[in-house]
């Protein structure tokens, strides 16, 4: 049978406490010290992923470091631990390895990991981009926003995901603003988009100011802290938060009933799939990055499909076609770990209308 493995890790220390409540008794530094020395582990066996063309099985393998540790610890240390986790996947019998969350960010975005393993590696970023764009367009349409004429903002535009999102939307949007920390990279991307599409995009390092003007936002930074706060958003806007940890503050869910925040990259997995591990989604749904690994295994494409930081539109288009072939599709919307119902979206639209009328 064709096989795959996918690396997961605790996004923050709260994830560790939910799994191991006894650790809450210890100071945080001790818990982090324990994580440092813990070896990689098999988390679960995944069964039932089945398309009209193939059936596969796989494993979640755990790399015991939080997102913050992966950022703050020396990159070489984090990468070595990811490689060890990949070796565990090899021993389990996986023929391809997917990198989840920050394991696809640290170091050189998987290149060194792939060089040190005997199986191919993929970050899943191609399908993440595809589903983020598709979901954002659908959500905007429901909210009554024509993305082609709206103020569109990409935050984290010089990262691998943000850059391709910008290139893709620039083919149709008329008003596009790119935000990022590296001014030189932003200018380089703007020149590339102008050459490819003829669109002159706006650039900014002032994220708060740009957020206040935007009708549609795709945010995909690697920040461990929130970059969008509740007071920043325009009534009726749509935000697709692709980042993990989230870029949108949890206070937005509590305080802003007039904006629609969706999570990027949630898809339905074909077959009677059992992940045998609760990562916060309803049954048979996964992140798009997980799905990319499954799609490649179903297709017997044992290659490092998405690796490093040079993602291309051609990769995004190809993985989208393979996903449709095998029955993967964009799921309904989710926001802050909850399903977003059509009734909920209608309530947001009405709240936004009232906010605009009252001038709030």
mmCIF file with all atom_site columns, C-alpha atoms in Angstrom, residues 129-277:
data_model
loop_
_atom_site.group_PDB
_atom_site.id
_atom_site.type_symbol
_atom_site.label_atom_id
_atom_site.label_alt_id
_atom_site.label_comp_id
_atom_site.label_asym_id
_atom_site.label_entity_id
_atom_site.label_seq_id
_atom_site.pdbx_PDB_ins_code
_atom_site.Cartn_x
_atom_site.Cartn_y
_atom_site.Cartn_z
_atom_site.occupancy
_atom_site.B_iso_or_equiv
_atom_site.pdbx_formal_charge
_atom_site.auth_seq_id
_atom_site.auth_comp_id
_atom_site.auth_asym_id
_atom_site.auth_atom_id
_atom_site.pdbx_PDB_model_num
ATOM 1   C CA . UNK A 1 129 ? -2.179  28.609 -1.214  1.00 0.00 ? 129 UNK A CA 1
ATOM 2   C CA . UNK A 1 130 ? -4.756  27.082 -3.541  1.00 0.00 ? 130 UNK A CA 1
ATOM 3   C CA . UNK A 1 131 ? -7.346  26.596 -0.807  1.00 0.00 ? 131 UNK A CA 1
ATOM 4   C CA . UNK A 1 132 ? -6.656  29.956 0.841   1.00 0.00 ? 132 UNK A CA 1
ATOM 5   C CA . UNK A 1 133 ? -7.344  31.808 -2.398  1.00 0.00 ? 133 UNK A CA 1
ATOM 6   C CA . UNK A 1 134 ? -10.388 29.707 -3.259  1.00 0.00 ? 134 UNK A CA 1
ATOM 7   C CA . UNK A 1 135 ? -11.830 30.105 0.245   1.00 0.00 ? 135 UNK A CA 1
ATOM 8   C CA . UNK A 1 136 ? -11.190 33.834 0.365   1.00 0.00 ? 136 UNK A CA 1
ATOM 9   C CA . UNK A 1 137 ? -12.931 34.426 -2.962  1.00 0.00 ? 137 UNK A CA 1
ATOM 10  C CA . UNK A 1 138 ? -15.954 32.359 -1.885  1.00 0.00 ? 138 UNK A CA 1
ATOM 11  C CA . UNK A 1 139 ? -16.205 34.075 1.505   1.00 0.00 ? 139 UNK A CA 1
ATOM 12  C CA . UNK A 1 140 ? -15.929 37.512 -0.096  1.00 0.00 ? 140 UNK A CA 1
ATOM 13  C CA . UNK A 1 141 ? -18.693 36.681 -2.568  1.00 0.00 ? 141 UNK A CA 1
ATOM 14  C CA . UNK A 1 142 ? -21.010 35.601 0.256   1.00 0.00 ? 142 UNK A CA 1
ATOM 15  C CA . UNK A 1 143 ? -20.277 38.855 2.087   1.00 0.00 ? 143 UNK A CA 1
ATOM 16  C CA . UNK A 1 144 ? -21.165 40.782 -1.060  1.00 0.00 ? 144 UNK A CA 1
ATOM 17  C CA . UNK A 1 145 ? -17.583 41.817 -1.891  1.00 0.00 ? 145 UNK A CA 1
ATOM 18  C CA . UNK A 1 146 ? -16.261 41.636 -5.459  1.00 0.00 ? 146 UNK A CA 1
ATOM 19  C CA . UNK A 1 147 ? -12.576 40.882 -4.862  1.00 0.00 ? 147 UNK A CA 1
ATOM 20  C CA . UNK A 1 148 ? -11.706 42.250 -8.308  1.00 0.00 ? 148 UNK A CA 1
ATOM 21  C CA . UNK A 1 149 ? -12.748 45.754 -7.232  1.00 0.00 ? 149 UNK A CA 1
ATOM 22  C CA . UNK A 1 150 ? -12.070 45.509 -3.499  1.00 0.00 ? 150 UNK A CA 1
ATOM 23  C CA . UNK A 1 151 ? -9.143  46.746 -1.406  1.00 0.00 ? 151 UNK A CA 1
ATOM 24  C CA . UNK A 1 152 ? -7.102  43.543 -1.021  1.00 0.00 ? 152 UNK A CA 1
ATOM 25  C CA . UNK A 1 153 ? -4.258  43.247 1.494   1.00 0.00 ? 153 UNK A CA 1
ATOM 26  C CA . UNK A 1 154 ? -1.644  40.486 1.793   1.00 0.00 ? 154 UNK A CA 1
ATOM 27  C CA . UNK A 1 155 ? 0.207   40.490 5.128   1.00 0.00 ? 155 UNK A CA 1
ATOM 28  C CA . UNK A 1 156 ? 3.457   38.546 5.108   1.00 0.00 ? 156 UNK A CA 1
ATOM 29  C CA . UNK A 1 157 ? 3.645   39.039 1.350   1.00 0.00 ? 157 UNK A CA 1
ATOM 30  C CA . UNK A 1 158 ? 7.341   38.208 1.017   1.00 0.00 ? 158 UNK A CA 1
ATOM 31  C CA . UNK A 1 159 ? 7.028   34.758 2.588   1.00 0.00 ? 159 UNK A CA 1
ATOM 32  C CA . UNK A 1 160 ? 6.651   31.771 0.261   1.00 0.00 ? 160 UNK A CA 1
ATOM 33  C CA . UNK A 1 161 ? 2.862   31.498 0.739   1.00 0.00 ? 161 UNK A CA 1
ATOM 34  C CA . UNK A 1 162 ? 2.160   35.230 0.835   1.00 0.00 ? 162 UNK A CA 1
ATOM 35  C CA . UNK A 1 163 ? 4.184   35.906 -2.296  1.00 0.00 ? 163 UNK A CA 1
ATOM 36  C CA . UNK A 1 164 ? 2.297   33.401 -4.458  1.00 0.00 ? 164 UNK A CA 1
ATOM 37  C CA . UNK A 1 165 ? -1.054  34.540 -3.008  1.00 0.00 ? 165 UNK A CA 1
ATOM 38  C CA . UNK A 1 166 ? -0.116  38.054 -4.120  1.00 0.00 ? 166 UNK A CA 1
ATOM 39  C CA . UNK A 1 167 ? 0.937   36.894 -7.589  1.00 0.00 ? 167 UNK A CA 1
ATOM 40  C CA . UNK A 1 168 ? -2.288  34.930 -8.003  1.00 0.00 ? 168 UNK A CA 1
ATOM 41  C CA . UNK A 1 169 ? -4.658  37.679 -6.854  1.00 0.00 ? 169 UNK A CA 1
ATOM 42  C CA . UNK A 1 170 ? -2.761  40.295 -8.858  1.00 0.00 ? 170 UNK A CA 1
ATOM 43  C CA . UNK A 1 171 ? -4.035  38.575 -12.017 1.00 0.00 ? 171 UNK A CA 1
ATOM 44  C CA . UNK A 1 172 ? -7.550  39.832 -11.235 1.00 0.00 ? 172 UNK A CA 1
ATOM 45  C CA . UNK A 1 173 ? -7.568  42.380 -8.393  1.00 0.00 ? 173 UNK A CA 1
ATOM 46  C CA . UNK A 1 174 ? -7.322  46.100 -9.182  1.00 0.00 ? 174 UNK A CA 1
ATOM 47  C CA . UNK A 1 175 ? -6.367  47.384 -5.726  1.00 0.00 ? 175 UNK A CA 1
ATOM 48  C CA . UNK A 1 176 ? -3.712  45.270 -4.021  1.00 0.00 ? 176 UNK A CA 1
ATOM 49  C CA . UNK A 1 177 ? -1.528  46.223 -1.057  1.00 0.00 ? 177 UNK A CA 1
ATOM 50  C CA . UNK A 1 178 ? 1.413   44.139 0.134   1.00 0.00 ? 178 UNK A CA 1
ATOM 51  C CA . UNK A 1 179 ? 2.684   44.290 3.711   1.00 0.00 ? 179 UNK A CA 1
ATOM 52  C CA . UNK A 1 180 ? 5.918   42.841 5.008   1.00 0.00 ? 180 UNK A CA 1
ATOM 53  C CA . UNK A 1 181 ? 8.969   43.624 7.105   1.00 0.00 ? 181 UNK A CA 1
ATOM 54  C CA . UNK A 1 182 ? 11.592  43.482 4.360   1.00 0.00 ? 182 UNK A CA 1
ATOM 55  C CA . UNK A 1 183 ? 11.241  46.606 2.224   1.00 0.00 ? 183 UNK A CA 1
ATOM 56  C CA . UNK A 1 184 ? 13.696  45.369 -0.398  1.00 0.00 ? 184 UNK A CA 1
ATOM 57  C CA . UNK A 1 185 ? 11.853  42.082 -0.909  1.00 0.00 ? 185 UNK A CA 1
ATOM 58  C CA . UNK A 1 186 ? 8.527   43.923 -1.124  1.00 0.00 ? 186 UNK A CA 1
ATOM 59  C CA . UNK A 1 187 ? 9.864   46.187 -3.855  1.00 0.00 ? 187 UNK A CA 1
ATOM 60  C CA . UNK A 1 188 ? 11.229  43.192 -5.738  1.00 0.00 ? 188 UNK A CA 1
ATOM 61  C CA . UNK A 1 189 ? 7.860   41.446 -5.578  1.00 0.00 ? 189 UNK A CA 1
ATOM 62  C CA . UNK A 1 190 ? 6.056   44.586 -6.721  1.00 0.00 ? 190 UNK A CA 1
ATOM 63  C CA . UNK A 1 191 ? 8.338   44.857 -9.766  1.00 0.00 ? 191 UNK A CA 1
ATOM 64  C CA . UNK A 1 192 ? 7.729   41.186 -10.597 1.00 0.00 ? 192 UNK A CA 1
ATOM 65  C CA . UNK A 1 193 ? 3.938   41.594 -10.340 1.00 0.00 ? 193 UNK A CA 1
ATOM 66  C CA . UNK A 1 194 ? 4.032   44.729 -12.494 1.00 0.00 ? 194 UNK A CA 1
ATOM 67  C CA . UNK A 1 195 ? 5.977   42.818 -15.143 1.00 0.00 ? 195 UNK A CA 1
ATOM 68  C CA . UNK A 1 196 ? 3.712   39.744 -14.978 1.00 0.00 ? 196 UNK A CA 1
ATOM 69  C CA . UNK A 1 197 ? 0.295   41.420 -14.762 1.00 0.00 ? 197 UNK A CA 1
ATOM 70  C CA . UNK A 1 198 ? 0.689   45.143 -15.361 1.00 0.00 ? 198 UNK A CA 1
ATOM 71  C CA . UNK A 1 199 ? -0.726  45.874 -11.895 1.00 0.00 ? 199 UNK A CA 1
ATOM 72  C CA . UNK A 1 200 ? 1.021   48.525 -9.791  1.00 0.00 ? 200 UNK A CA 1
ATOM 73  C CA . UNK A 1 201 ? 0.625   47.334 -6.199  1.00 0.00 ? 201 UNK A CA 1
ATOM 74  C CA . UNK A 1 202 ? 0.978   49.436 -3.056  1.00 0.00 ? 202 UNK A CA 1
ATOM 75  C CA . UNK A 1 203 ? 3.564   48.560 -0.414  1.00 0.00 ? 203 UNK A CA 1
ATOM 76  C CA . UNK A 1 204 ? 3.528   49.193 3.296   1.00 0.00 ? 204 UNK A CA 1
ATOM 77  C CA . UNK A 1 205 ? 5.272   48.312 6.535   1.00 0.00 ? 205 UNK A CA 1
ATOM 78  C CA . UNK A 1 206 ? 2.403   49.894 8.506   1.00 0.00 ? 206 UNK A CA 1
ATOM 79  C CA . UNK A 1 207 ? 0.148   46.844 8.946   1.00 0.00 ? 207 UNK A CA 1
ATOM 80  C CA . UNK A 1 208 ? -2.373  48.511 11.264  1.00 0.00 ? 208 UNK A CA 1
ATOM 81  C CA . UNK A 1 209 ? -3.038  51.353 8.847   1.00 0.00 ? 209 UNK A CA 1
ATOM 82  C CA . UNK A 1 210 ? -3.400  48.981 5.899   1.00 0.00 ? 210 UNK A CA 1
ATOM 83  C CA . UNK A 1 211 ? -5.775  46.679 7.805   1.00 0.00 ? 211 UNK A CA 1
ATOM 84  C CA . UNK A 1 212 ? -8.138  49.576 8.541   1.00 0.00 ? 212 UNK A CA 1
ATOM 85  C CA . UNK A 1 213 ? -8.650  50.205 4.800   1.00 0.00 ? 213 UNK A CA 1
ATOM 86  C CA . UNK A 1 214 ? -8.873  46.611 3.568   1.00 0.00 ? 214 UNK A CA 1
ATOM 87  C CA . UNK A 1 215 ? -12.025 44.789 2.418   1.00 0.00 ? 215 UNK A CA 1
ATOM 88  C CA . UNK A 1 216 ? -10.189 41.480 1.997   1.00 0.00 ? 216 UNK A CA 1
ATOM 89  C CA . UNK A 1 217 ? -7.108  40.348 3.925   1.00 0.00 ? 217 UNK A CA 1
ATOM 90  C CA . UNK A 1 218 ? -4.961  37.254 3.569   1.00 0.00 ? 218 UNK A CA 1
ATOM 91  C CA . UNK A 1 219 ? -2.505  37.059 6.431   1.00 0.00 ? 219 UNK A CA 1
ATOM 92  C CA . UNK A 1 220 ? 0.306   34.556 6.552   1.00 0.00 ? 220 UNK A CA 1
ATOM 93  C CA . UNK A 1 221 ? 3.161   35.732 8.721   1.00 0.00 ? 221 UNK A CA 1
ATOM 94  C CA . UNK A 1 222 ? 5.425   33.531 10.833  1.00 0.00 ? 222 UNK A CA 1
ATOM 95  C CA . UNK A 1 223 ? 4.888   35.729 13.877  1.00 0.00 ? 223 UNK A CA 1
ATOM 96  C CA . UNK A 1 224 ? 4.250   33.969 17.185  1.00 0.00 ? 224 UNK A CA 1
ATOM 97  C CA . UNK A 1 225 ? 2.126   36.965 18.302  1.00 0.00 ? 225 UNK A CA 1
ATOM 98  C CA . UNK A 1 226 ? -1.117  38.403 16.885  1.00 0.00 ? 226 UNK A CA 1
ATOM 99  C CA . UNK A 1 227 ? -0.674  41.019 14.158  1.00 0.00 ? 227 UNK A CA 1
ATOM 100 C CA . UNK A 1 228 ? -4.382  41.934 13.689  1.00 0.00 ? 228 UNK A CA 1
ATOM 101 C CA . UNK A 1 229 ? -6.279  43.270 16.700  1.00 0.00 ? 229 UNK A CA 1
ATOM 102 C CA . UNK A 1 230 ? -10.048 43.726 17.036  1.00 0.00 ? 230 UNK A CA 1
ATOM 103 C CA . UNK A 1 231 ? -9.991  47.507 16.779  1.00 0.00 ? 231 UNK A CA 1
ATOM 104 C CA . UNK A 1 232 ? -8.120  47.486 13.478  1.00 0.00 ? 232 UNK A CA 1
ATOM 105 C CA . UNK A 1 233 ? -10.663 45.896 11.153  1.00 0.00 ? 233 UNK A CA 1
ATOM 106 C CA . UNK A 1 234 ? -13.130 47.550 8.784   1.00 0.00 ? 234 UNK A CA 1
ATOM 107 C CA . UNK A 1 235 ? -16.804 46.511 9.273   1.00 0.00 ? 235 UNK A CA 1
ATOM 108 C CA . UNK A 1 236 ? -17.819 43.817 6.776   1.00 0.00 ? 236 UNK A CA 1
ATOM 109 C CA . UNK A 1 237 ? -14.297 42.806 5.807   1.00 0.00 ? 237 UNK A CA 1
ATOM 110 C CA . UNK A 1 238 ? -13.133 39.234 5.186   1.00 0.00 ? 238 UNK A CA 1
ATOM 111 C CA . UNK A 1 239 ? -9.915  37.909 6.728   1.00 0.00 ? 239 UNK A CA 1
ATOM 112 C CA . UNK A 1 240 ? -8.327  34.605 5.752   1.00 0.00 ? 240 UNK A CA 1
ATOM 113 C CA . UNK A 1 241 ? -5.851  33.682 8.478   1.00 0.00 ? 241 UNK A CA 1
ATOM 114 C CA . UNK A 1 242 ? -3.496  31.090 7.033   1.00 0.00 ? 242 UNK A CA 1
ATOM 115 C CA . UNK A 1 243 ? -0.865  31.453 9.742   1.00 0.00 ? 243 UNK A CA 1
ATOM 116 C CA . UNK A 1 244 ? -0.289  29.080 12.637  1.00 0.00 ? 244 UNK A CA 1
ATOM 117 C CA . UNK A 1 245 ? -0.058  30.371 15.324  1.00 0.00 ? 245 UNK A CA 1
ATOM 118 C CA . UNK A 1 246 ? -2.879  32.719 14.290  1.00 0.00 ? 246 UNK A CA 1
ATOM 119 C CA . UNK A 1 247 ? -2.214  36.236 13.089  1.00 0.00 ? 247 UNK A CA 1
ATOM 120 C CA . UNK A 1 248 ? -5.716  37.360 14.137  1.00 0.00 ? 248 UNK A CA 1
ATOM 121 C CA . UNK A 1 249 ? -6.198  38.029 17.842  1.00 0.00 ? 249 UNK A CA 1
ATOM 122 C CA . UNK A 1 250 ? -8.740  35.846 19.652  1.00 0.00 ? 250 UNK A CA 1
ATOM 123 C CA . UNK A 1 251 ? -10.378 39.083 20.813  1.00 0.00 ? 251 UNK A CA 1
ATOM 124 C CA . UNK A 1 252 ? -11.659 39.573 17.260  1.00 0.00 ? 252 UNK A CA 1
ATOM 125 C CA . UNK A 1 253 ? -13.971 36.571 17.745  1.00 0.00 ? 253 UNK A CA 1
ATOM 126 C CA . UNK A 1 254 ? -15.282 38.059 20.984  1.00 0.00 ? 254 UNK A CA 1
ATOM 127 C CA . UNK A 1 255 ? -15.520 41.738 20.073  1.00 0.00 ? 255 UNK A CA 1
ATOM 128 C CA . UNK A 1 256 ? -16.126 41.983 16.327  1.00 0.00 ? 256 UNK A CA 1
ATOM 129 C CA . UNK A 1 257 ? -19.398 40.413 15.237  1.00 0.00 ? 257 UNK A CA 1
ATOM 130 C CA . UNK A 1 258 ? -19.266 42.441 12.011  1.00 0.00 ? 258 UNK A CA 1
ATOM 131 C CA . UNK A 1 259 ? -16.221 40.854 10.347  1.00 0.00 ? 259 UNK A CA 1
ATOM 132 C CA . UNK A 1 260 ? -15.736 37.394 8.872   1.00 0.00 ? 260 UNK A CA 1
ATOM 133 C CA . UNK A 1 261 ? -12.523 35.596 9.826   1.00 0.00 ? 261 UNK A CA 1
ATOM 134 C CA . UNK A 1 262 ? -11.904 32.246 8.199   1.00 0.00 ? 262 UNK A CA 1
ATOM 135 C CA . UNK A 1 263 ? -9.088  29.761 8.585   1.00 0.00 ? 263 UNK A CA 1
ATOM 136 C CA . UNK A 1 264 ? -7.175  29.064 5.413   1.00 0.00 ? 264 UNK A CA 1
ATOM 137 C CA . UNK A 1 265 ? -6.672  25.621 4.049   1.00 0.00 ? 265 UNK A CA 1
ATOM 138 C CA . UNK A 1 266 ? -9.392  23.417 5.580   1.00 0.00 ? 266 UNK A CA 1
ATOM 139 C CA . UNK A 1 267 ? -10.387 20.582 3.251   1.00 0.00 ? 267 UNK A CA 1
ATOM 140 C CA . UNK A 1 268 ? -12.565 17.465 3.134   1.00 0.00 ? 268 UNK A CA 1
ATOM 141 C CA . UNK A 1 269 ? -10.518 14.251 2.791   1.00 0.00 ? 269 UNK A CA 1
ATOM 142 C CA . UNK A 1 270 ? -12.003 11.505 0.573   1.00 0.00 ? 270 UNK A CA 1
ATOM 143 C CA . UNK A 1 271 ? -12.768 8.078  2.003   1.00 0.00 ? 271 UNK A CA 1
ATOM 144 C CA . UNK A 1 272 ? -13.757 6.864  5.438   1.00 0.00 ? 272 UNK A CA 1
ATOM 145 C CA . UNK A 1 273 ? -10.650 8.391  6.984   1.00 0.00 ? 273 UNK A CA 1
ATOM 146 C CA . UNK A 1 274 ? -9.709  7.888  10.630  1.00 0.00 ? 274 UNK A CA 1
ATOM 147 C CA . UNK A 1 275 ? -6.916  10.164 11.847  1.00 0.00 ? 275 UNK A CA 1
ATOM 148 C CA . UNK A 1 276 ? -7.062  8.587  15.313  1.00 0.00 ? 276 UNK A CA 1
ATOM 149 C CA . UNK A 1 277 ? -5.880  11.878 16.773  1.00 0.00 ? 277 UNK A CA 1
#
